[in-house]
Amino acid sequence: MNNLNDEAIKAQYQVVIGLEIHIQLLTESKMFSSDRAEYGALPNTNLSPVTLACPGTLPRVNKKAFDYAIKLGLACGSTITDVNLFARKSYFYPDLPKGFQITQDTTPICRGGFVNIYSNEGVKKKIPLIRMHLEEDTGKSLHGIVEDITLLDYNRAGTPLLELVTAPALTTGEEAYQFLAEIRKLVRYLEICDGNMEEASLRCDANISVAPKESNRLGTRVEVKNMNSMRNVQLAIAYEIDRQIARLEAGEPVIAETRNFQAASGETVSLRAKESASEYRYFPEPDIPPIWVSQEWIARIRRTMPLLPSAYFKKFVGVYGLSDYTASVLTENKAFAILFDELCQHTTHYTAAANWLLGPVKGYLNELSLSLEDFPLTVDRFVALITLVESGMVSFSVAASQIFPLLLEQLDATPIALAEQLDLIQDSDEANLKALVEEVLAAYPDKVIAYKNGKSGLLAMFMGEIMKKSQGKANASLASKLLEEALR
Ligand code: ADP
Ligand code: MG
Protein backbone atom coordinates (compact mmCIF):
# COMPACT_ATOMS: atom_id res chain seq x y z
CA MET A 1 0.00 0.00 0.00
CA ASN A 2 2.93 2.27 0.57
CA ASN A 3 4.62 1.86 -2.78
CA LEU A 4 3.20 5.04 -4.12
CA ASN A 5 5.34 5.51 -7.15
CA ASP A 6 2.81 7.45 -9.06
CA GLU A 7 4.06 11.02 -8.79
CA ALA A 8 1.13 12.16 -10.90
CA ILE A 9 -1.31 11.00 -8.23
CA LYS A 10 0.71 12.65 -5.48
CA ALA A 11 0.76 15.89 -7.42
CA GLN A 12 -3.03 16.08 -7.09
CA TYR A 13 -2.78 16.38 -3.31
CA GLN A 14 -1.90 19.24 -1.07
CA VAL A 15 0.23 18.25 1.94
CA VAL A 16 0.14 20.28 5.15
CA ILE A 17 2.46 19.76 8.14
CA GLY A 18 2.61 21.45 11.53
CA LEU A 19 5.22 20.64 14.16
CA GLU A 20 5.03 20.60 17.96
CA ILE A 21 8.54 20.83 19.35
CA HIS A 22 9.38 20.19 22.99
CA ILE A 23 12.46 22.08 24.09
CA GLN A 24 13.97 20.89 27.36
CA LEU A 25 15.30 24.01 29.04
CA LEU A 26 18.81 23.97 30.53
CA THR A 27 17.83 25.21 33.96
CA GLU A 28 19.51 23.85 37.05
CA SER A 29 16.27 23.13 38.87
CA LYS A 30 12.85 21.89 37.81
CA MET A 31 9.91 23.97 36.57
CA PHE A 32 8.01 24.02 39.86
CA SER A 33 10.47 22.78 42.47
CA SER A 34 14.12 23.08 43.48
CA ASP A 35 14.93 19.48 42.52
CA ARG A 36 17.85 19.24 40.13
CA ALA A 37 16.92 19.02 36.44
CA GLU A 38 20.18 17.43 35.22
CA TYR A 39 20.17 14.73 32.58
CA GLY A 40 21.66 11.30 33.20
CA ALA A 41 21.58 11.11 37.02
CA LEU A 42 21.00 7.75 38.71
CA PRO A 43 17.29 6.88 38.45
CA ASN A 44 15.02 8.40 41.11
CA THR A 45 17.66 10.53 42.79
CA ASN A 46 16.41 14.00 41.80
CA LEU A 47 13.19 13.78 43.75
CA SER A 48 11.54 15.74 46.51
CA PRO A 49 7.99 15.50 47.84
CA VAL A 50 6.97 18.11 45.23
CA THR A 51 8.14 15.97 42.33
CA LEU A 52 6.45 12.95 43.86
CA ALA A 53 3.23 14.94 44.36
CA CYS A 54 2.94 14.22 48.07
CA PRO A 55 -0.19 15.77 49.61
CA GLY A 56 0.36 19.29 50.87
CA THR A 57 3.21 20.18 48.54
CA LEU A 58 2.97 23.33 46.46
CA PRO A 59 4.57 24.36 43.16
CA ARG A 60 6.91 27.35 42.84
CA VAL A 61 7.69 28.83 39.44
CA ASN A 62 11.24 28.72 38.00
CA LYS A 63 12.17 32.22 36.88
CA LYS A 64 15.05 31.06 34.69
CA ALA A 65 12.62 29.02 32.60
CA PHE A 66 10.74 32.24 31.89
CA ASP A 67 14.01 34.01 30.99
CA TYR A 68 14.82 31.27 28.49
CA ALA A 69 11.33 31.24 26.95
CA ILE A 70 11.45 35.02 26.53
CA LYS A 71 14.86 34.68 24.87
CA LEU A 72 13.58 32.31 22.21
CA GLY A 73 10.45 34.42 21.78
CA LEU A 74 12.52 37.53 21.14
CA ALA A 75 14.74 35.64 18.70
CA CYS A 76 11.64 34.60 16.72
CA GLY A 77 9.91 37.96 16.84
CA SER A 78 7.06 36.63 19.00
CA THR A 79 4.86 38.74 21.24
CA ILE A 80 5.66 38.11 24.89
CA THR A 81 2.60 37.61 27.10
CA ASP A 82 2.44 39.88 30.13
CA VAL A 83 -0.02 38.03 32.35
CA ASN A 84 0.88 34.35 32.46
CA LEU A 85 -1.53 31.83 33.94
CA PHE A 86 -0.95 28.14 34.44
CA ALA A 87 -3.48 25.36 34.00
CA ARG A 88 -3.86 21.72 34.88
CA LYS A 89 -4.03 19.26 32.02
CA SER A 90 -5.34 16.02 33.45
CA TYR A 91 -4.57 12.59 32.21
CA PHE A 92 -3.70 9.34 33.88
CA TYR A 93 -0.30 7.90 33.22
CA PRO A 94 2.09 6.12 35.62
CA ASP A 95 4.98 8.52 34.91
CA LEU A 96 2.84 11.54 35.79
CA PRO A 97 2.80 11.55 39.60
CA LYS A 98 0.18 14.25 40.10
CA GLY A 99 -2.24 12.85 37.55
CA PHE A 100 -2.08 16.19 35.77
CA GLN A 101 0.54 18.27 34.05
CA ILE A 102 0.94 21.95 34.86
CA THR A 103 1.04 23.83 31.56
CA GLN A 104 -0.01 27.10 29.98
CA ASP A 105 -3.35 26.80 28.23
CA THR A 106 -4.92 30.16 27.36
CA THR A 107 -1.87 32.37 27.96
CA PRO A 108 1.22 30.93 26.25
CA ILE A 109 4.35 32.94 27.11
CA CYS A 110 5.04 33.61 23.40
CA ARG A 111 2.52 34.22 20.62
CA GLY A 112 3.20 34.46 16.90
CA GLY A 113 6.60 35.11 15.39
CA PHE A 114 8.33 33.08 12.70
CA VAL A 115 11.45 31.12 11.79
CA ASN A 116 13.12 31.27 8.37
CA ILE A 117 14.18 28.05 6.70
CA TYR A 118 16.47 27.70 3.71
CA SER A 119 16.35 25.05 1.02
CA ASN A 120 19.55 23.58 -0.41
CA GLU A 121 19.26 26.15 -3.20
CA GLY A 122 19.23 28.88 -0.55
CA VAL A 123 15.57 29.78 -1.04
CA LYS A 124 14.07 31.28 2.06
CA LYS A 125 10.63 30.44 3.46
CA LYS A 126 9.08 32.08 6.47
CA ILE A 127 7.37 29.58 8.80
CA PRO A 128 4.87 31.27 11.14
CA LEU A 129 4.69 30.12 14.75
CA ILE A 130 1.41 29.86 16.61
CA ARG A 131 2.64 29.79 20.19
CA MET A 132 5.23 28.69 22.73
CA HIS A 133 4.15 27.68 26.21
CA LEU A 134 5.90 26.60 29.37
CA GLU A 135 5.11 23.30 31.03
CA GLU A 136 6.61 20.45 33.02
CA ASP A 137 7.87 17.16 31.63
CA THR A 138 6.75 13.70 32.74
CA GLY A 139 8.90 10.98 34.26
CA LYS A 140 10.14 8.08 32.16
CA SER A 141 8.67 4.60 31.82
CA LEU A 142 11.39 2.08 31.10
CA HIS A 143 10.26 -1.06 29.35
CA GLY A 144 12.38 -4.08 28.63
CA ILE A 145 15.00 -3.71 31.37
CA VAL A 146 13.22 -6.24 33.59
CA GLU A 147 11.08 -8.72 31.72
CA ASP A 148 7.30 -8.08 31.87
CA ILE A 149 7.80 -5.16 34.22
CA THR A 150 7.80 -1.44 33.57
CA LEU A 151 10.26 0.55 35.67
CA LEU A 152 9.62 4.19 36.51
CA ASP A 153 12.25 6.91 36.75
CA TYR A 154 10.83 10.17 38.10
CA ASN A 155 14.01 12.23 37.65
CA ARG A 156 12.62 13.91 34.56
CA ALA A 157 9.20 14.52 36.14
CA GLY A 158 8.81 18.26 36.54
CA THR A 159 11.76 19.38 34.39
CA PRO A 160 10.93 22.49 32.36
CA LEU A 161 9.77 22.28 28.77
CA LEU A 162 9.02 24.99 26.28
CA GLU A 163 6.57 23.68 23.69
CA LEU A 164 6.73 25.45 20.34
CA VAL A 165 3.83 24.99 17.93
CA THR A 166 4.13 25.96 14.27
CA ALA A 167 1.32 26.95 11.95
CA PRO A 168 0.43 24.21 9.45
CA ALA A 169 2.81 25.82 6.96
CA LEU A 170 5.33 23.11 6.08
CA THR A 171 4.76 20.93 3.04
CA THR A 172 7.48 18.26 2.92
CA GLY A 173 9.65 16.13 5.17
CA GLU A 174 12.69 18.10 3.98
CA GLU A 175 11.14 21.35 5.14
CA ALA A 176 10.42 19.82 8.53
CA TYR A 177 14.07 18.75 8.70
CA GLN A 178 15.26 22.25 7.82
CA PHE A 179 12.91 23.80 10.36
CA LEU A 180 14.25 21.53 13.11
CA ALA A 181 17.82 22.34 12.09
CA GLU A 182 17.07 26.06 12.49
CA ILE A 183 15.43 25.57 15.88
CA ARG A 184 18.33 23.46 17.09
CA LYS A 185 20.80 26.12 15.97
CA LEU A 186 18.77 28.85 17.68
CA VAL A 187 18.42 27.12 21.05
CA ARG A 188 22.15 26.32 21.01
CA TYR A 189 23.11 29.91 20.19
CA LEU A 190 20.82 31.11 22.98
CA GLU A 191 22.20 28.38 25.27
CA ILE A 192 18.73 27.49 26.52
CA CYS A 193 18.74 23.81 25.44
CA ASP A 194 21.46 21.45 24.28
CA GLY A 195 19.39 20.58 21.21
CA ASN A 196 20.14 16.88 21.39
CA MET A 197 17.35 14.89 19.74
CA GLU A 198 19.04 11.56 20.44
CA GLU A 199 18.92 12.28 24.20
CA ALA A 200 15.39 13.65 23.80
CA SER A 201 16.22 17.15 25.03
CA LEU A 202 14.66 18.29 21.76
CA ARG A 203 11.57 16.31 20.74
CA CYS A 204 9.27 16.71 17.81
CA ASP A 205 5.73 15.55 17.02
CA ALA A 206 4.57 16.01 13.44
CA ASN A 207 0.97 16.71 12.41
CA ILE A 208 0.30 15.70 8.84
CA SER A 209 -2.72 15.93 6.59
CA VAL A 210 -3.37 15.59 2.90
CA ALA A 211 -6.31 16.81 0.84
CA PRO A 212 -7.13 16.99 -2.86
CA LYS A 213 -5.69 20.22 -4.26
CA GLU A 214 -9.05 21.52 -5.47
CA SER A 215 -10.68 21.22 -2.03
CA ASN A 216 -10.21 24.36 0.01
CA ARG A 217 -10.28 22.63 3.37
CA LEU A 218 -7.42 20.96 5.23
CA GLY A 219 -7.51 17.19 5.45
CA THR A 220 -7.83 15.09 8.61
CA ARG A 221 -4.75 15.48 10.75
CA VAL A 222 -2.65 12.58 12.03
CA GLU A 223 -0.11 13.14 14.78
CA VAL A 224 3.15 11.15 14.61
CA LYS A 225 5.36 10.71 17.66
CA ASN A 226 8.57 8.96 18.67
CA MET A 227 11.10 10.26 16.18
CA ASN A 228 14.47 10.61 17.84
CA SER A 229 16.46 12.31 15.09
CA MET A 230 15.87 14.95 12.47
CA ARG A 231 16.34 12.33 9.76
CA ASN A 232 13.61 10.17 11.32
CA VAL A 233 11.21 13.13 11.36
CA GLN A 234 11.80 13.50 7.66
CA LEU A 235 11.34 9.76 7.01
CA ALA A 236 8.21 9.49 9.17
CA ILE A 237 6.58 12.40 7.35
CA ALA A 238 7.41 10.97 3.93
CA TYR A 239 5.94 7.61 4.96
CA GLU A 240 2.82 9.21 6.41
CA ILE A 241 2.15 11.34 3.31
CA ASP A 242 2.26 8.22 1.10
CA ARG A 243 0.07 6.26 3.52
CA GLN A 244 -2.60 8.94 3.68
CA ILE A 245 -2.72 9.49 -0.08
CA ALA A 246 -2.93 5.74 -0.66
CA ARG A 247 -5.91 5.54 1.70
CA LEU A 248 -7.75 8.37 0.02
CA GLU A 249 -7.02 6.87 -3.40
CA ALA A 250 -8.50 3.57 -2.16
CA GLY A 251 -11.65 5.39 -1.02
CA GLU A 252 -10.86 4.98 2.70
CA PRO A 253 -10.90 7.96 5.04
CA VAL A 254 -7.85 9.08 7.03
CA ILE A 255 -8.55 8.55 10.72
CA ALA A 256 -7.69 11.27 13.23
CA GLU A 257 -5.25 9.48 15.50
CA THR A 258 -1.83 9.47 17.10
CA ARG A 259 0.67 7.18 15.40
CA ASN A 260 4.04 5.90 16.49
CA PHE A 261 7.09 5.95 14.20
CA GLN A 262 9.08 2.72 14.18
CA ALA A 263 12.62 3.45 13.12
CA ALA A 264 13.47 -0.18 12.33
CA SER A 265 10.80 -0.55 9.65
CA GLY A 266 10.44 3.12 8.76
CA GLU A 267 6.67 2.83 9.24
CA THR A 268 4.10 4.55 11.43
CA VAL A 269 1.60 2.43 13.38
CA SER A 270 -1.59 3.44 15.17
CA LEU A 271 -1.07 4.23 18.86
CA ARG A 272 -4.37 5.69 20.02
CA ALA A 273 -7.30 7.85 18.97
CA LYS A 274 -6.52 11.56 19.16
CA GLU A 275 -7.51 13.05 22.52
CA SER A 276 -9.68 16.12 22.34
CA ALA A 277 -9.08 19.13 24.57
CA SER A 278 -12.18 18.36 26.63
CA GLU A 279 -10.75 15.01 27.66
CA TYR A 280 -7.85 16.82 29.31
CA ARG A 281 -10.28 18.83 31.49
CA TYR A 282 -8.05 21.91 31.48
CA PHE A 283 -8.69 24.15 34.45
CA PRO A 284 -6.78 27.03 36.08
CA GLU A 285 -3.97 25.92 38.41
CA PRO A 286 -5.08 27.30 41.79
CA ASP A 287 -1.66 27.03 43.47
CA ILE A 288 0.25 29.41 41.15
CA PRO A 289 -0.55 33.12 41.03
CA PRO A 290 -0.47 34.93 37.67
CA ILE A 291 3.14 35.57 36.63
CA TRP A 292 3.55 39.14 35.45
CA VAL A 293 6.23 39.67 32.79
CA SER A 294 7.02 43.39 32.84
CA GLN A 295 8.55 45.45 30.03
CA GLU A 296 11.63 45.84 32.25
CA TRP A 297 11.98 42.07 32.46
CA ILE A 298 11.78 41.76 28.67
CA ALA A 299 14.29 44.62 28.22
CA ARG A 300 16.68 42.91 30.62
CA ILE A 301 16.56 39.70 28.56
CA ARG A 302 16.94 41.67 25.34
CA ARG A 303 20.23 43.07 26.65
CA THR A 304 21.62 39.55 27.17
CA MET A 305 20.76 38.36 23.65
CA PRO A 306 23.82 37.08 21.77
CA LEU A 307 24.33 37.71 18.06
CA LEU A 308 22.06 35.21 16.28
CA PRO A 309 23.14 32.91 13.43
CA SER A 310 21.37 35.10 10.85
CA ALA A 311 23.27 38.18 12.06
CA TYR A 312 26.62 36.37 11.88
CA PHE A 313 25.70 35.11 8.41
CA LYS A 314 24.95 38.62 7.20
CA LYS A 315 28.21 39.93 8.65
CA PHE A 316 30.32 37.10 7.20
CA VAL A 317 28.93 37.64 3.71
CA GLY A 318 28.64 41.43 3.83
CA VAL A 319 31.75 42.45 5.78
CA TYR A 320 34.17 39.57 5.22
CA GLY A 321 33.08 38.69 1.67
CA LEU A 322 32.54 34.96 2.27
CA SER A 323 30.32 32.94 -0.06
CA ASP A 324 26.80 32.12 1.16
CA TYR A 325 27.86 28.50 1.43
CA THR A 326 30.97 29.11 3.55
CA ALA A 327 29.08 31.56 5.76
CA SER A 328 26.29 29.08 6.35
CA VAL A 329 28.69 26.28 7.29
CA LEU A 330 30.58 28.59 9.66
CA THR A 331 27.39 29.75 11.40
CA GLU A 332 26.17 26.18 11.86
CA ASN A 333 28.06 26.18 15.14
CA LYS A 334 28.20 29.16 17.48
CA ALA A 335 31.76 28.54 18.67
CA PHE A 336 33.00 28.50 15.07
CA ALA A 337 31.17 31.72 14.28
CA ILE A 338 32.62 33.46 17.33
CA LEU A 339 36.18 32.26 16.64
CA PHE A 340 36.01 33.23 12.97
CA ASP A 341 34.70 36.67 13.87
CA GLU A 342 37.52 37.08 16.37
CA LEU A 343 40.20 35.96 13.90
CA CYS A 344 38.89 38.58 11.49
CA GLN A 345 39.62 41.29 14.05
CA HIS A 346 43.31 40.35 13.73
CA THR A 347 43.79 39.46 10.08
CA THR A 348 42.31 40.59 6.79
CA HIS A 349 42.87 37.18 5.17
CA TYR A 350 39.21 36.33 5.77
CA THR A 351 38.85 33.55 3.24
CA ALA A 352 42.08 31.92 4.41
CA ALA A 353 40.85 32.05 8.02
CA ALA A 354 37.56 30.40 7.00
CA ASN A 355 39.40 27.70 5.05
CA TRP A 356 41.64 26.93 8.01
CA LEU A 357 38.62 26.58 10.29
CA LEU A 358 36.57 24.42 7.94
CA GLY A 359 39.56 22.33 6.81
CA PRO A 360 42.32 21.43 9.26
CA VAL A 361 40.58 22.62 12.44
CA LYS A 362 37.30 20.84 11.77
CA GLY A 363 39.18 17.75 10.65
CA TYR A 364 41.24 17.68 13.83
CA LEU A 365 38.20 18.14 16.09
CA ASN A 366 36.14 15.51 14.25
CA GLU A 367 38.94 12.97 14.36
CA LEU A 368 39.29 13.26 18.13
CA SER A 369 35.58 13.93 18.79
CA LEU A 370 36.44 17.24 20.43
CA SER A 371 34.53 20.48 20.42
CA LEU A 372 36.02 23.86 19.67
CA GLU A 373 36.17 24.64 23.41
CA ASP A 374 38.95 22.03 23.63
CA PHE A 375 40.93 23.54 20.75
CA PRO A 376 44.36 24.53 22.11
CA LEU A 377 45.43 27.18 19.59
CA THR A 378 45.14 30.77 20.83
CA VAL A 379 43.93 33.47 18.46
CA ASP A 380 47.44 35.00 18.31
CA ARG A 381 49.13 31.77 17.26
CA PHE A 382 46.31 30.98 14.84
CA VAL A 383 46.70 34.38 13.17
CA ALA A 384 50.49 33.86 12.98
CA LEU A 385 49.89 30.56 11.20
CA ILE A 386 47.52 32.15 8.70
CA THR A 387 50.03 34.94 8.08
CA LEU A 388 52.89 32.49 7.57
CA VAL A 389 51.00 30.97 4.64
CA GLU A 390 49.53 34.18 3.25
CA SER A 391 52.94 35.86 3.16
CA GLY A 392 54.18 33.02 0.96
CA MET A 393 56.75 31.69 3.43
CA VAL A 394 55.20 28.24 3.73
CA SER A 395 52.65 26.57 1.48
CA PHE A 396 49.21 25.84 2.88
CA SER A 397 49.62 22.10 2.49
CA VAL A 398 52.95 22.04 4.34
CA ALA A 399 51.60 24.32 7.06
CA ALA A 400 48.48 22.18 7.47
CA SER A 401 50.23 18.81 7.43
CA GLN A 402 53.45 19.63 9.35
CA ILE A 403 53.24 22.85 11.35
CA PHE A 404 49.60 22.72 12.46
CA PRO A 405 49.83 19.36 14.31
CA LEU A 406 53.01 20.49 16.12
CA LEU A 407 51.41 23.76 17.19
CA LEU A 408 48.66 21.78 18.89
CA GLU A 409 51.22 19.87 20.94
CA GLN A 410 53.89 22.49 21.63
CA LEU A 411 51.89 25.21 23.24
CA ASP A 412 54.80 27.67 23.45
CA ALA A 413 56.10 27.21 19.90
CA THR A 414 55.36 29.87 17.29
CA PRO A 415 54.53 28.93 13.69
CA ILE A 416 57.53 30.78 12.29
CA ALA A 417 59.98 29.19 14.73
CA LEU A 418 58.68 25.73 13.83
CA ALA A 419 58.95 26.50 10.13
CA GLU A 420 62.57 27.57 10.56
CA GLN A 421 63.45 24.66 12.83
CA LEU A 422 62.04 22.14 10.35
CA ASP A 423 63.54 23.98 7.40
CA LEU A 424 60.12 24.43 5.81
CA ILE A 425 60.37 28.00 4.66
CA GLN A 426 59.92 27.99 0.92
CA ASP A 427 62.01 29.81 -1.62
CA SER A 428 60.06 32.85 -2.84
CA ASP A 429 63.04 34.61 -4.36
CA GLU A 430 62.04 35.47 -7.93
CA ALA A 431 65.57 35.46 -9.32
CA ASN A 432 66.31 32.02 -7.83
CA LEU A 433 63.06 30.59 -9.12
CA LYS A 434 63.52 32.08 -12.58
CA ALA A 435 66.94 30.43 -12.82
CA LEU A 436 65.39 27.09 -11.80
CA VAL A 437 62.68 27.43 -14.44
CA GLU A 438 65.26 28.19 -17.15
CA GLU A 439 67.38 25.24 -16.07
CA VAL A 440 64.45 22.81 -16.31
CA LEU A 441 63.26 24.12 -19.68
CA ALA A 442 66.80 23.93 -21.06
CA ALA A 443 67.03 20.29 -20.02
CA TYR A 444 63.89 19.31 -22.01
CA PRO A 445 63.90 21.22 -25.32
CA ASP A 446 61.77 18.56 -27.09
CA LYS A 447 59.11 18.70 -24.34
CA VAL A 448 59.00 22.47 -24.63
CA ILE A 449 58.18 22.14 -28.31
CA ALA A 450 55.56 19.50 -27.56
CA TYR A 451 53.99 21.81 -24.99
CA LYS A 452 53.87 24.66 -27.48
CA ASN A 453 52.19 22.27 -29.95
CA GLY A 454 49.34 21.72 -27.52
CA LYS A 455 50.44 19.08 -24.95
CA SER A 456 49.39 21.29 -22.06
CA GLY A 457 49.62 18.36 -19.64
CA LEU A 458 53.41 18.75 -19.67
CA LEU A 459 53.06 21.75 -17.39
CA ALA A 460 52.71 19.42 -14.42
CA MET A 461 55.84 17.54 -15.44
CA PHE A 462 57.84 20.79 -15.62
CA MET A 463 56.54 21.80 -12.21
CA GLY A 464 57.49 18.39 -10.84
CA GLU A 465 61.06 18.88 -12.04
CA ILE A 466 61.22 22.36 -10.55
CA MET A 467 60.02 21.11 -7.19
CA LYS A 468 62.48 18.21 -7.33
CA LYS A 469 65.42 20.47 -8.17
CA SER A 470 64.48 22.83 -5.34
CA GLN A 471 64.13 19.88 -2.95
CA GLY A 472 60.50 20.79 -2.48
CA LYS A 473 61.26 24.28 -1.28
CA ALA A 474 60.15 26.35 -4.27
CA ASN A 475 57.14 28.56 -3.66
CA ALA A 476 54.87 26.53 -5.91
CA SER A 477 52.38 29.21 -6.86
CA LEU A 478 55.12 31.72 -7.69
CA ALA A 479 57.17 29.11 -9.59
CA SER A 480 54.13 28.04 -11.60
CA LYS A 481 53.47 31.67 -12.53
CA LEU A 482 57.09 32.12 -13.66
CA LEU A 483 57.01 28.84 -15.56
CA GLU A 484 53.91 29.86 -17.52
CA GLU A 485 55.50 33.21 -18.28
CA ALA A 486 58.68 31.56 -19.54
CA LEU A 487 56.69 29.20 -21.78
CA ARG A 488 54.62 32.00 -23.32
P1 ADP B 1 -3.22 19.67 19.69
O1 ADP B 1 -2.70 20.27 20.95
O2 ADP B 1 -4.54 19.04 19.80
O3 ADP B 1 -2.22 18.74 19.08
P2 ADP B 1 -2.74 22.21 18.35
O4 ADP B 1 -3.77 23.25 18.07
O5 ADP B 1 -1.73 22.46 19.39
O6 ADP B 1 -3.49 20.86 18.62
O7 ADP B 1 -2.04 21.95 16.94
C1 ADP B 1 -1.03 21.05 16.78
C2 ADP B 1 -0.37 21.18 15.42
O8 ADP B 1 -1.19 20.69 14.38
C3 ADP B 1 0.03 22.57 14.99
O9 ADP B 1 1.40 22.55 14.67
C4 ADP B 1 -0.79 22.86 13.77
O10 ADP B 1 -0.09 23.64 12.85
C5 ADP B 1 -1.04 21.50 13.24
N1 ADP B 1 -2.25 21.34 12.44
C6 ADP B 1 -3.48 21.80 12.68
N2 ADP B 1 -4.32 21.43 11.73
C7 ADP B 1 -3.62 20.67 10.84
C8 ADP B 1 -3.92 19.96 9.64
N3 ADP B 1 -5.16 19.91 9.14
N4 ADP B 1 -2.93 19.31 9.02
C9 ADP B 1 -1.70 19.32 9.51
N5 ADP B 1 -1.35 19.95 10.62
C10 ADP B 1 -2.29 20.63 11.29
MG1 MG C 1 -0.52 19.30 20.81
Short mmCIF file of C-alpha atoms and ligand atoms in Angstrom, two decimals, residues 20 163 221 223 274, ligand 2:
data_model
loop_
_atom_site.label_atom_id
_atom_site.label_comp_id
_atom_site.label_asym_id
_atom_site.label_seq_id
_atom_site.Cartn_x
_atom_site.Cartn_y
_atom_site.Cartn_z
CA GLU A 20 5.03 20.60 17.96
CA GLU A 163 6.57 23.68 23.69
CA ARG A 221 -4.75 15.48 10.75
CA GLU A 223 -0.11 13.14 14.78
CA LYS A 274 -6.52 11.56 19.16
MG MG B 2 -0.52 19.30 20.81
#
